[in-house]
């Protein structure tokens, strides 16, 4: 679930870039992205026979989660106005470290050397992926926005795992997160009056809108929530390193971007980190089996 979530979220540029080229602004793209995703999830909830019913406490939690996710998306897109998009995305992917630190400090979760190494490999790999073609400088405002995006996403991942939302159906959580997230974009566009839509002579761009709502939003959010509930916050966050791998793949295959040696090293580092996280239980079992082959030798006293 975490791998699918990361891979589909990495499809954002594939569907968003044509919309930006047509003159749409980030607020409008994000609003349409969330608006089209909400009924998709609603249909899934009904088809699976899930309930929309929430307790008062769950409702307030989901309002907060929806605003967190919407702010994370908005802050990242706003940071592109102040710095190179590749550099902003690199800063965003400090969120696995934030998740690990929050879990360790607030919830006393032990951060193993294995997980720490995976975080280091993933972040280094992402830096190598983005660093090769990045020419923009890291402005103070852009850096703050990227860090804010990462922090809000990290808080979301931990909150879904450590609150009563962990026991709420995945589809229900995703539906209300998207629904409440819409209000942030509606408020901003109502204040600015700068709503833009795809040009009428380019009807095919609505296919990009629908795909943006389906793949990197509906499917990605469902799988993210499910992964958090199944394997926890830290492994889900680390597996998120597959997102830029997907983006690089589509950048090369669709947009004709080049692949450098640094990119290849970065891809290898990320895939290694992800493979270790996935294989972690098997690694522990094998290590235990190896230790059993070499029982501890007790010294006997010499008389």
mmCIF file of N, CA and C in Angstrom, residues 105-235:
data_model
loop_
_atom_site.group_PDB
_atom_site.id
_atom_site.type_symbol
_atom_site.label_atom_id
_atom_site.label_comp_id
_atom_site.label_asym_id
_atom_site.label_seq_id
_atom_site.Cartn_x
_atom_site.Cartn_y
_atom_site.Cartn_z
ATOM 1 N N UNK A 105 10.383 10.955 20.016
ATOM 2 C CA UNK A 105 10.309 11.916 21.128
ATOM 3 C C UNK A 105 8.972 11.835 21.858
ATOM 4 N N UNK A 106 7.877 11.822 21.116
ATOM 5 C CA UNK A 106 6.554 11.877 21.741
ATOM 6 C C UNK A 106 6.009 10.504 22.117
ATOM 7 N N UNK A 107 6.376 9.473 21.357
ATOM 8 C CA UNK A 107 5.776 8.155 21.582
ATOM 9 C C UNK A 107 6.809 7.091 21.946
ATOM 10 N N UNK A 108 8.042 7.517 22.190
ATOM 11 C CA UNK A 108 9.106 6.629 22.676
ATOM 12 C C UNK A 108 9.344 5.438 21.759
ATOM 13 N N UNK A 109 9.111 5.610 20.461
ATOM 14 C CA UNK A 109 9.386 4.533 19.516
ATOM 15 C C UNK A 109 10.886 4.463 19.265
ATOM 16 N N UNK A 110 11.437 3.280 19.368
ATOM 17 C CA UNK A 110 12.869 3.114 19.191
ATOM 18 C C UNK A 110 13.231 3.197 17.715
ATOM 19 N N UNK A 111 14.164 4.074 17.397
ATOM 20 C CA UNK A 111 14.649 4.198 16.032
ATOM 21 C C UNK A 111 15.872 3.317 15.863
ATOM 22 N N UNK A 112 15.684 2.203 15.172
ATOM 23 C CA UNK A 112 16.782 1.248 14.997
ATOM 24 C C UNK A 112 17.831 1.803 14.044
ATOM 25 N N UNK A 113 19.029 1.238 14.135
ATOM 26 C CA UNK A 113 20.108 1.634 13.229
ATOM 27 C C UNK A 113 19.725 1.336 11.785
ATOM 28 N N UNK A 114 18.981 0.274 11.593
ATOM 29 C CA UNK A 114 18.539 -0.107 10.256
ATOM 30 C C UNK A 114 17.634 0.961 9.650
ATOM 31 N N UNK A 115 16.639 1.442 10.445
ATOM 32 C CA UNK A 115 15.725 2.473 9.967
ATOM 33 C C UNK A 115 16.460 3.795 9.741
ATOM 34 N N UNK A 116 17.389 4.127 10.645
ATOM 35 C CA UNK A 116 18.164 5.365 10.501
ATOM 36 C C UNK A 116 18.971 5.344 9.202
ATOM 37 N N UNK A 117 19.552 4.175 8.892
ATOM 38 C CA UNK A 117 20.314 4.032 7.653
ATOM 39 C C UNK A 117 19.403 4.185 6.436
ATOM 40 N N UNK A 118 18.202 3.637 6.511
ATOM 41 C CA UNK A 118 17.250 3.746 5.403
ATOM 42 C C UNK A 118 16.857 5.203 5.172
ATOM 43 N N UNK A 119 16.621 5.936 6.249
ATOM 44 C CA UNK A 119 16.277 7.357 6.131
ATOM 45 C C UNK A 119 17.418 8.113 5.462
ATOM 46 N N UNK A 120 18.638 7.828 5.914
ATOM 47 C CA UNK A 120 19.813 8.501 5.348
ATOM 48 C C UNK A 120 19.959 8.187 3.855
ATOM 49 N N UNK A 121 19.792 6.919 3.491
ATOM 50 C CA UNK A 121 19.898 6.521 2.092
ATOM 51 C C UNK A 121 18.812 7.183 1.240
ATOM 52 N N UNK A 122 17.572 7.191 1.769
ATOM 53 C CA UNK A 122 16.457 7.747 1.012
ATOM 54 C C UNK A 122 16.627 9.241 0.779
ATOM 55 N N UNK A 123 16.962 9.970 1.839
ATOM 56 C CA UNK A 123 17.129 11.422 1.714
ATOM 57 C C UNK A 123 18.314 11.752 0.810
ATOM 58 N N UNK A 124 19.426 11.004 0.941
ATOM 59 C CA UNK A 124 20.586 11.229 0.078
ATOM 60 C C UNK A 124 20.248 10.947 -1.381
ATOM 61 N N UNK A 125 19.496 9.873 -1.607
ATOM 62 C CA UNK A 125 19.104 9.532 -2.973
ATOM 63 C C UNK A 125 18.221 10.584 -3.602
ATOM 64 N N UNK A 126 17.281 11.116 -2.814
ATOM 65 C CA UNK A 126 16.393 12.160 -3.313
ATOM 66 C C UNK A 126 17.191 13.426 -3.637
ATOM 67 N N UNK A 127 18.162 13.748 -2.773
ATOM 68 C CA UNK A 127 19.007 14.919 -3.020
ATOM 69 C C UNK A 127 19.789 14.761 -4.324
ATOM 70 N N UNK A 128 20.256 13.542 -4.596
ATOM 71 C CA UNK A 128 20.992 13.289 -5.842
ATOM 72 C C UNK A 128 20.068 13.366 -7.058
ATOM 73 N N UNK A 129 18.827 12.904 -6.899
ATOM 74 C CA UNK A 129 17.864 12.978 -7.992
ATOM 75 C C UNK A 129 17.556 14.423 -8.364
ATOM 76 N N UNK A 130 17.343 15.258 -7.352
ATOM 77 C CA UNK A 130 16.914 16.619 -7.583
ATOM 78 C C UNK A 130 18.079 17.568 -7.809
ATOM 79 N N UNK A 131 19.226 17.238 -7.236
ATOM 80 C CA UNK A 131 20.337 18.186 -7.267
ATOM 81 C C UNK A 131 20.967 18.378 -8.616
ATOM 82 N N UNK A 132 20.865 17.361 -9.475
ATOM 83 C CA UNK A 132 21.557 17.448 -10.750
ATOM 84 C C UNK A 132 21.103 18.582 -11.640
ATOM 85 N N UNK A 133 19.770 18.803 -11.681
ATOM 86 C CA UNK A 133 19.289 19.833 -12.594
ATOM 87 C C UNK A 133 18.796 21.063 -11.899
ATOM 88 N N UNK A 134 19.018 21.220 -10.616
ATOM 89 C CA UNK A 134 18.483 22.348 -9.880
ATOM 90 C C UNK A 134 19.416 23.529 -9.936
ATOM 91 N N UNK A 135 18.880 24.648 -10.424
ATOM 92 C CA UNK A 135 19.676 25.846 -10.511
ATOM 93 C C UNK A 135 19.125 26.966 -9.643
ATOM 94 N N UNK A 136 17.944 26.777 -9.077
ATOM 95 C CA UNK A 136 17.338 27.815 -8.272
ATOM 96 C C UNK A 136 17.968 27.876 -6.899
ATOM 97 N N UNK A 137 18.030 29.079 -6.352
ATOM 98 C CA UNK A 137 18.586 29.251 -5.021
ATOM 99 C C UNK A 137 17.489 29.065 -3.984
ATOM 100 N N UNK A 138 17.882 28.645 -2.791
ATOM 101 C CA UNK A 138 16.934 28.377 -1.720
ATOM 102 C C UNK A 138 16.631 29.683 -0.983
ATOM 103 N N UNK A 139 15.539 30.348 -1.321
ATOM 104 C CA UNK A 139 15.157 31.567 -0.633
ATOM 105 C C UNK A 139 14.627 31.220 0.747
ATOM 106 N N UNK A 140 14.648 32.201 1.636
ATOM 107 C CA UNK A 140 14.197 31.969 3.007
ATOM 108 C C UNK A 140 12.715 31.611 3.044
ATOM 109 N N UNK A 141 11.888 32.369 2.312
ATOM 110 C CA UNK A 141 10.445 32.105 2.304
ATOM 111 C C UNK A 141 10.153 30.754 1.659
ATOM 112 N N UNK A 142 10.819 30.462 0.545
ATOM 113 C CA UNK A 142 10.599 29.177 -0.113
ATOM 114 C C UNK A 142 10.987 28.004 0.758
ATOM 115 N N UNK A 143 12.097 28.151 1.482
ATOM 116 C CA UNK A 143 12.534 27.085 2.389
ATOM 117 C C UNK A 143 11.526 26.883 3.512
ATOM 118 N N UNK A 144 11.021 27.968 4.080
ATOM 119 C CA UNK A 144 10.022 27.863 5.150
ATOM 120 C C UNK A 144 8.752 27.172 4.653
ATOM 121 N N UNK A 145 8.335 27.509 3.440
ATOM 122 C CA UNK A 145 7.130 26.885 2.890
ATOM 123 C C UNK A 145 7.334 25.383 2.670
ATOM 124 N N UNK A 146 8.489 24.998 2.151
ATOM 125 C CA UNK A 146 8.777 23.578 1.926
ATOM 126 C C UNK A 146 8.852 22.811 3.240
ATOM 127 N N UNK A 147 9.501 23.413 4.240
ATOM 128 C CA UNK A 147 9.584 22.771 5.559
ATOM 129 C C UNK A 147 8.202 22.676 6.186
ATOM 130 N N UNK A 148 7.385 23.730 6.005
ATOM 131 C CA UNK A 148 6.019 23.690 6.520
ATOM 132 C C UNK A 148 5.195 22.595 5.874
ATOM 133 N N UNK A 149 5.395 22.399 4.569
ATOM 134 C CA UNK A 149 4.706 21.319 3.862
ATOM 135 C C UNK A 149 5.122 19.961 4.415
ATOM 136 N N UNK A 150 6.418 19.774 4.617
ATOM 137 C CA UNK A 150 6.932 18.503 5.144
ATOM 138 C C UNK A 150 6.426 18.252 6.565
ATOM 139 N N UNK A 151 6.442 19.295 7.405
ATOM 140 C CA UNK A 151 6.031 19.130 8.798
ATOM 141 C C UNK A 151 4.546 18.797 8.907
ATOM 142 N N UNK A 152 3.710 19.475 8.126
ATOM 143 C CA UNK A 152 2.272 19.206 8.192
ATOM 144 C C UNK A 152 1.962 17.784 7.711
ATOM 145 N N UNK A 153 2.691 17.311 6.689
ATOM 146 C CA UNK A 153 2.490 15.947 6.205
ATOM 147 C C UNK A 153 2.959 14.934 7.245
ATOM 148 N N UNK A 154 4.072 15.231 7.914
ATOM 149 C CA UNK A 154 4.580 14.336 8.961
ATOM 150 C C UNK A 154 3.591 14.247 10.122
ATOM 151 N N UNK A 155 3.026 15.375 10.510
ATOM 152 C CA UNK A 155 2.041 15.381 11.600
ATOM 153 C C UNK A 155 0.814 14.579 11.202
ATOM 154 N N UNK A 156 0.405 14.685 9.939
ATOM 155 C CA UNK A 156 -0.737 13.908 9.454
ATOM 156 C C UNK A 156 -0.463 12.409 9.563
ATOM 157 N N UNK A 157 0.704 11.983 9.103
ATOM 158 C CA UNK A 157 1.049 10.557 9.130
ATOM 159 C C UNK A 157 1.036 10.021 10.566
ATOM 160 N N UNK A 158 1.616 10.776 11.493
ATOM 161 C CA UNK A 158 1.668 10.339 12.882
ATOM 162 C C UNK A 158 0.266 10.353 13.501
ATOM 163 N N UNK A 159 -0.527 11.385 13.198
ATOM 164 C CA UNK A 159 -1.850 11.524 13.805
ATOM 165 C C UNK A 159 -2.788 10.394 13.408
ATOM 166 N N UNK A 160 -2.744 10.000 12.140
ATOM 167 C CA UNK A 160 -3.596 8.895 11.697
ATOM 168 C C UNK A 160 -3.222 7.608 12.421
ATOM 169 N N UNK A 161 -1.942 7.461 12.745
ATOM 170 C CA UNK A 161 -1.461 6.252 13.407
ATOM 171 C C UNK A 161 -1.732 6.253 14.905
ATOM 172 N N UNK A 162 -1.692 7.426 15.532
ATOM 173 C CA UNK A 162 -1.713 7.500 16.988
ATOM 174 C C UNK A 162 -2.991 8.083 17.582
ATOM 175 N N UNK A 163 -4.021 8.261 16.784
ATOM 176 C CA UNK A 163 -5.302 8.730 17.312
ATOM 177 C C UNK A 163 -6.370 7.682 17.023
ATOM 178 N N UNK A 164 -7.597 7.997 17.414
ATOM 179 C CA UNK A 164 -8.700 7.054 17.185
ATOM 180 C C UNK A 164 -9.003 6.855 15.698
ATOM 181 N N UNK A 165 -8.408 7.687 14.831
ATOM 182 C CA UNK A 165 -8.624 7.525 13.394
ATOM 183 C C UNK A 165 -8.045 6.211 12.882
ATOM 184 N N UNK A 166 -7.134 5.620 13.649
ATOM 185 C CA UNK A 166 -6.551 4.347 13.228
ATOM 186 C C UNK A 166 -7.620 3.254 13.138
ATOM 187 N N UNK A 167 -8.711 3.408 13.902
ATOM 188 C CA UNK A 167 -9.765 2.403 13.906
ATOM 189 C C UNK A 167 -10.922 2.754 12.978
ATOM 190 N N UNK A 168 -10.852 3.931 12.343
ATOM 191 C CA UNK A 168 -11.889 4.333 11.395
ATOM 192 C C UNK A 168 -11.550 3.756 10.027
ATOM 193 N N UNK A 169 -12.560 3.361 9.270
ATOM 194 C CA UNK A 169 -12.343 2.777 7.939
ATOM 195 C C UNK A 169 -11.504 3.705 7.067
ATOM 196 N N UNK A 170 -10.564 3.122 6.336
ATOM 197 C CA UNK A 170 -9.643 3.897 5.506
ATOM 198 C C UNK A 170 -10.375 4.805 4.529
ATOM 199 N N UNK A 171 -11.386 4.277 3.839
ATOM 200 C CA UNK A 171 -12.127 5.069 2.866
ATOM 201 C C UNK A 171 -12.836 6.247 3.516
ATOM 202 N N UNK A 172 -13.376 6.029 4.710
ATOM 203 C CA UNK A 172 -14.070 7.105 5.419
ATOM 204 C C UNK A 172 -13.107 8.215 5.805
ATOM 205 N N UNK A 173 -11.942 7.842 6.322
ATOM 206 C CA UNK A 173 -10.922 8.838 6.671
ATOM 207 C C UNK A 173 -10.524 9.648 5.441
ATOM 208 N N UNK A 174 -10.248 8.962 4.338
ATOM 209 C CA UNK A 174 -9.811 9.639 3.118
ATOM 210 C C UNK A 174 -10.892 10.576 2.587
ATOM 211 N N UNK A 175 -12.143 10.139 2.623
ATOM 212 C CA UNK A 175 -13.259 10.960 2.134
ATOM 213 C C UNK A 175 -13.328 12.286 2.886
ATOM 214 N N UNK A 176 -13.289 12.226 4.205
ATOM 215 C CA UNK A 176 -13.441 13.457 4.989
ATOM 216 C C UNK A 176 -12.180 14.322 4.956
ATOM 217 N N UNK A 177 -11.003 13.704 4.835
ATOM 218 C CA UNK A 177 -9.769 14.490 4.705
ATOM 219 C C UNK A 177 -9.829 15.343 3.439
ATOM 220 N N UNK A 178 -10.260 14.738 2.329
ATOM 221 C CA UNK A 178 -10.372 15.483 1.073
ATOM 222 C C UNK A 178 -11.491 16.516 1.143
ATOM 223 N N UNK A 179 -12.615 16.133 1.734
ATOM 224 C CA UNK A 179 -13.771 17.040 1.817
ATOM 225 C C UNK A 179 -13.434 18.290 2.622
ATOM 226 N N UNK A 180 -12.839 18.103 3.792
ATOM 227 C CA UNK A 180 -12.511 19.253 4.628
ATOM 228 C C UNK A 180 -11.336 20.052 4.054
ATOM 229 N N UNK A 181 -10.470 19.375 3.304
ATOM 230 C CA UNK A 181 -9.354 20.075 2.678
ATOM 231 C C UNK A 181 -9.807 21.055 1.607
ATOM 232 N N UNK A 182 -10.959 20.761 0.971
ATOM 233 C CA UNK A 182 -11.495 21.639 -0.073
ATOM 234 C C UNK A 182 -11.703 23.056 0.451
ATOM 235 N N UNK A 183 -12.113 23.179 1.719
ATOM 236 C CA UNK A 183 -12.482 24.487 2.260
ATOM 237 C C UNK A 183 -11.305 25.457 2.287
ATOM 238 N N UNK A 184 -10.091 24.948 2.418
ATOM 239 C CA UNK A 184 -8.928 25.831 2.417
ATOM 240 C C UNK A 184 -8.774 26.508 1.054
ATOM 241 N N UNK A 185 -8.912 25.743 -0.022
ATOM 242 C CA UNK A 185 -8.767 26.307 -1.362
ATOM 243 C C UNK A 185 -9.956 27.192 -1.733
ATOM 244 N N UNK A 186 -11.154 26.809 -1.308
ATOM 245 C CA UNK A 186 -12.339 27.637 -1.555
ATOM 246 C C UNK A 186 -12.174 28.999 -0.887
ATOM 247 N N UNK A 187 -11.695 28.992 0.360
ATOM 248 C CA UNK A 187 -11.497 30.244 1.089
ATOM 249 C C UNK A 187 -10.478 31.141 0.415
ATOM 250 N N UNK A 188 -9.370 30.554 -0.021
ATOM 251 C CA UNK A 188 -8.323 31.344 -0.667
ATOM 252 C C UNK A 188 -8.800 31.921 -2.001
ATOM 253 N N UNK A 189 -9.495 31.112 -2.801
ATOM 254 C CA UNK A 189 -9.963 31.590 -4.098
ATOM 255 C C UNK A 189 -11.098 32.589 -3.951
ATOM 256 N N UNK A 190 -11.933 32.418 -2.935
ATOM 257 C CA UNK A 190 -13.003 33.392 -2.691
ATOM 258 C C UNK A 190 -12.418 34.742 -2.308
ATOM 259 N N UNK A 191 -11.312 34.722 -1.586
ATOM 260 C CA UNK A 191 -10.668 35.967 -1.158
ATOM 261 C C UNK A 191 -9.923 36.630 -2.321
ATOM 262 N N UNK A 192 -9.257 35.801 -3.162
ATOM 263 C CA UNK A 192 -8.456 36.366 -4.253
ATOM 264 C C UNK A 192 -9.252 36.571 -5.539
ATOM 265 N N UNK A 193 -10.304 35.767 -5.716
ATOM 266 C CA UNK A 193 -11.101 35.857 -6.940
ATOM 267 C C UNK A 193 -10.334 35.459 -8.190
ATOM 268 N N UNK A 194 -9.374 34.531 -8.039
ATOM 269 C CA UNK A 194 -8.476 34.185 -9.144
ATOM 270 C C UNK A 194 -8.667 32.741 -9.602
ATOM 271 N N UNK A 195 -9.917 32.291 -9.690
ATOM 272 C CA UNK A 195 -10.203 30.935 -10.135
ATOM 273 C C UNK A 195 -9.994 30.818 -11.636
ATOM 274 N N UNK A 196 -9.211 29.816 -12.038
ATOM 275 C CA UNK A 196 -8.980 29.564 -13.464
ATOM 276 C C UNK A 196 -9.383 28.136 -13.791
ATOM 277 N N UNK A 197 -9.897 27.929 -15.013
ATOM 278 C CA UNK A 197 -10.337 26.613 -15.469
ATOM 279 C C UNK A 197 -9.628 26.263 -16.774
ATOM 280 N N UNK A 198 -9.603 24.981 -17.137
ATOM 281 C CA UNK A 198 -8.998 24.606 -18.416
ATOM 282 C C UNK A 198 -9.693 25.312 -19.573
ATOM 283 N N UNK A 199 -8.960 25.750 -20.584
ATOM 284 C CA UNK A 199 -9.571 26.428 -21.746
ATOM 285 C C UNK A 199 -10.601 25.542 -22.436
ATOM 286 N N UNK A 200 -11.667 26.156 -22.928
ATOM 287 C CA UNK A 200 -12.753 25.393 -23.559
ATOM 288 C C UNK A 200 -12.307 24.700 -24.839
ATOM 289 N N UNK A 201 -11.292 25.263 -25.506
ATOM 290 C CA UNK A 201 -10.837 24.648 -26.755
ATOM 291 C C UNK A 201 -9.857 23.505 -26.537
ATOM 292 N N UNK A 202 -9.551 23.235 -25.256
ATOM 293 C CA UNK A 202 -8.646 22.134 -24.925
ATOM 294 C C UNK A 202 -9.357 21.201 -23.937
ATOM 295 N N UNK A 203 -10.411 20.568 -24.421
ATOM 296 C CA UNK A 203 -11.251 19.718 -23.588
ATOM 297 C C UNK A 203 -10.488 18.551 -22.967
ATOM 298 N N UNK A 204 -9.422 18.113 -23.655
ATOM 299 C CA UNK A 204 -8.657 16.966 -23.172
ATOM 300 C C UNK A 204 -7.974 17.249 -21.840
ATOM 301 N N UNK A 205 -7.820 18.531 -21.495
ATOM 302 C CA UNK A 205 -7.193 18.875 -20.217
ATOM 303 C C UNK A 205 -8.060 18.447 -19.033
ATOM 304 N N UNK A 206 -9.372 18.288 -19.263
ATOM 305 C CA UNK A 206 -10.214 17.773 -18.180
ATOM 306 C C UNK A 206 -9.852 16.328 -17.852
ATOM 307 N N UNK A 207 -9.287 15.624 -18.837
ATOM 308 C CA UNK A 207 -8.761 14.285 -18.558
ATOM 309 C C UNK A 207 -7.601 14.351 -17.584
ATOM 310 N N UNK A 208 -6.768 15.398 -17.707
ATOM 311 C CA UNK A 208 -5.677 15.602 -16.749
ATOM 312 C C UNK A 208 -6.231 15.886 -15.357
ATOM 313 N N UNK A 209 -7.305 16.680 -15.293
ATOM 314 C CA UNK A 209 -7.928 17.000 -13.993
ATOM 315 C C UNK A 209 -8.448 15.730 -13.327
ATOM 316 N N UNK A 210 -9.172 14.911 -14.108
ATOM 317 C CA UNK A 210 -9.736 13.672 -13.556
ATOM 318 C C UNK A 210 -8.625 12.715 -13.137
ATOM 319 N N UNK A 211 -7.585 12.600 -13.959
ATOM 320 C CA UNK A 211 -6.465 11.723 -13.618
ATOM 321 C C UNK A 211 -5.731 12.222 -12.385
ATOM 322 N N UNK A 212 -5.598 13.536 -12.261
ATOM 323 C CA UNK A 212 -4.958 14.132 -11.087
ATOM 324 C C UNK A 212 -5.754 13.821 -9.827
ATOM 325 N N UNK A 213 -7.074 13.823 -9.951
ATOM 326 C CA UNK A 213 -7.927 13.514 -8.803
ATOM 327 C C UNK A 213 -7.900 12.030 -8.464
ATOM 328 N N UNK A 214 -7.767 11.180 -9.493
ATOM 329 C CA UNK A 214 -7.836 9.734 -9.274
ATOM 330 C C UNK A 214 -6.526 9.143 -8.760
ATOM 331 N N UNK A 215 -5.436 9.362 -9.489
ATOM 332 C CA UNK A 215 -4.189 8.661 -9.173
ATOM 333 C C UNK A 215 -3.411 9.274 -7.996
ATOM 334 N N UNK A 216 -2.903 10.508 -8.119
ATOM 335 C CA UNK A 216 -2.102 11.044 -7.003
ATOM 336 C C UNK A 216 -2.933 11.564 -5.840
ATOM 337 N N UNK A 217 -4.262 11.505 -5.948
ATOM 338 C CA UNK A 217 -5.101 11.996 -4.852
ATOM 339 C C UNK A 217 -5.904 10.859 -4.236
ATOM 340 N N UNK A 218 -6.944 10.386 -4.934
ATOM 341 C CA UNK A 218 -7.817 9.360 -4.356
ATOM 342 C C UNK A 218 -7.053 8.077 -4.032
ATOM 343 N N UNK A 219 -6.397 7.496 -5.032
ATOM 344 C CA UNK A 219 -5.684 6.232 -4.812
ATOM 345 C C UNK A 219 -4.532 6.419 -3.833
ATOM 346 N N UNK A 220 -3.763 7.488 -4.020
ATOM 347 C CA UNK A 220 -2.602 7.714 -3.155
ATOM 348 C C UNK A 220 -3.011 7.926 -1.703
ATOM 349 N N UNK A 221 -4.055 8.738 -1.468
ATOM 350 C CA UNK A 221 -4.486 9.018 -0.096
ATOM 351 C C UNK A 221 -5.044 7.770 0.577
ATOM 352 N N UNK A 222 -5.816 6.975 -0.186
ATOM 353 C CA UNK A 222 -6.372 5.733 0.374
ATOM 354 C C UNK A 222 -5.243 4.794 0.788
ATOM 355 N N UNK A 223 -4.276 4.605 -0.098
ATOM 356 C CA UNK A 223 -3.175 3.683 0.182
ATOM 357 C C UNK A 223 -2.281 4.200 1.305
ATOM 358 N N UNK A 224 -2.074 5.518 1.373
ATOM 359 C CA UNK A 224 -1.276 6.087 2.460
ATOM 360 C C UNK A 224 -1.925 5.806 3.811
ATOM 361 N N UNK A 225 -3.213 6.107 3.917
ATOM 362 C CA UNK A 225 -3.936 5.887 5.177
ATOM 363 C C UNK A 225 -3.929 4.420 5.556
ATOM 364 N N UNK A 226 -4.165 3.544 4.574
ATOM 365 C CA UNK A 226 -4.167 2.107 4.838
ATOM 366 C C UNK A 226 -2.795 1.629 5.295
ATOM 367 N N UNK A 227 -1.731 2.112 4.644
ATOM 368 C CA UNK A 227 -0.372 1.707 5.011
ATOM 369 C C UNK A 227 -0.025 2.140 6.426
ATOM 370 N N UNK A 228 -0.424 3.371 6.787
ATOM 371 C CA UNK A 228 -0.159 3.858 8.146
ATOM 372 C C UNK A 228 -0.828 2.954 9.170
ATOM 373 N N UNK A 229 -2.072 2.563 8.884
ATOM 374 C CA UNK A 229 -2.810 1.715 9.813
ATOM 375 C C UNK A 229 -2.242 0.303 9.885
ATOM 376 N N UNK A 230 -1.585 -0.156 8.803
ATOM 377 C CA UNK A 230 -1.083 -1.529 8.749
ATOM 378 C C UNK A 230 0.351 -1.683 9.240
ATOM 379 N N UNK A 231 1.233 -0.761 8.854
ATOM 380 C CA UNK A 231 2.653 -0.940 9.192
ATOM 381 C C UNK A 231 3.230 0.180 10.044
ATOM 382 N N UNK A 232 2.448 1.241 10.275
ATOM 383 C CA UNK A 232 2.941 2.312 11.130
ATOM 384 C C UNK A 232 3.446 3.513 10.361
ATOM 385 N N UNK A 233 3.821 4.547 11.092
ATOM 386 C CA UNK A 233 4.162 5.831 10.497
ATOM 387 C C UNK A 233 5.539 5.848 9.845
ATOM 388 N N UNK A 234 6.560 5.367 10.564
ATOM 389 C CA UNK A 234 7.931 5.504 10.065
ATOM 390 C C UNK A 234 8.179 4.714 8.782
ATOM 391 N N UNK A 235 7.832 3.420 8.705
ATOM 392 C CA UNK A 235 8.039 2.697 7.436
ATOM 393 C C UNK A 235 7.267 3.315 6.267
#
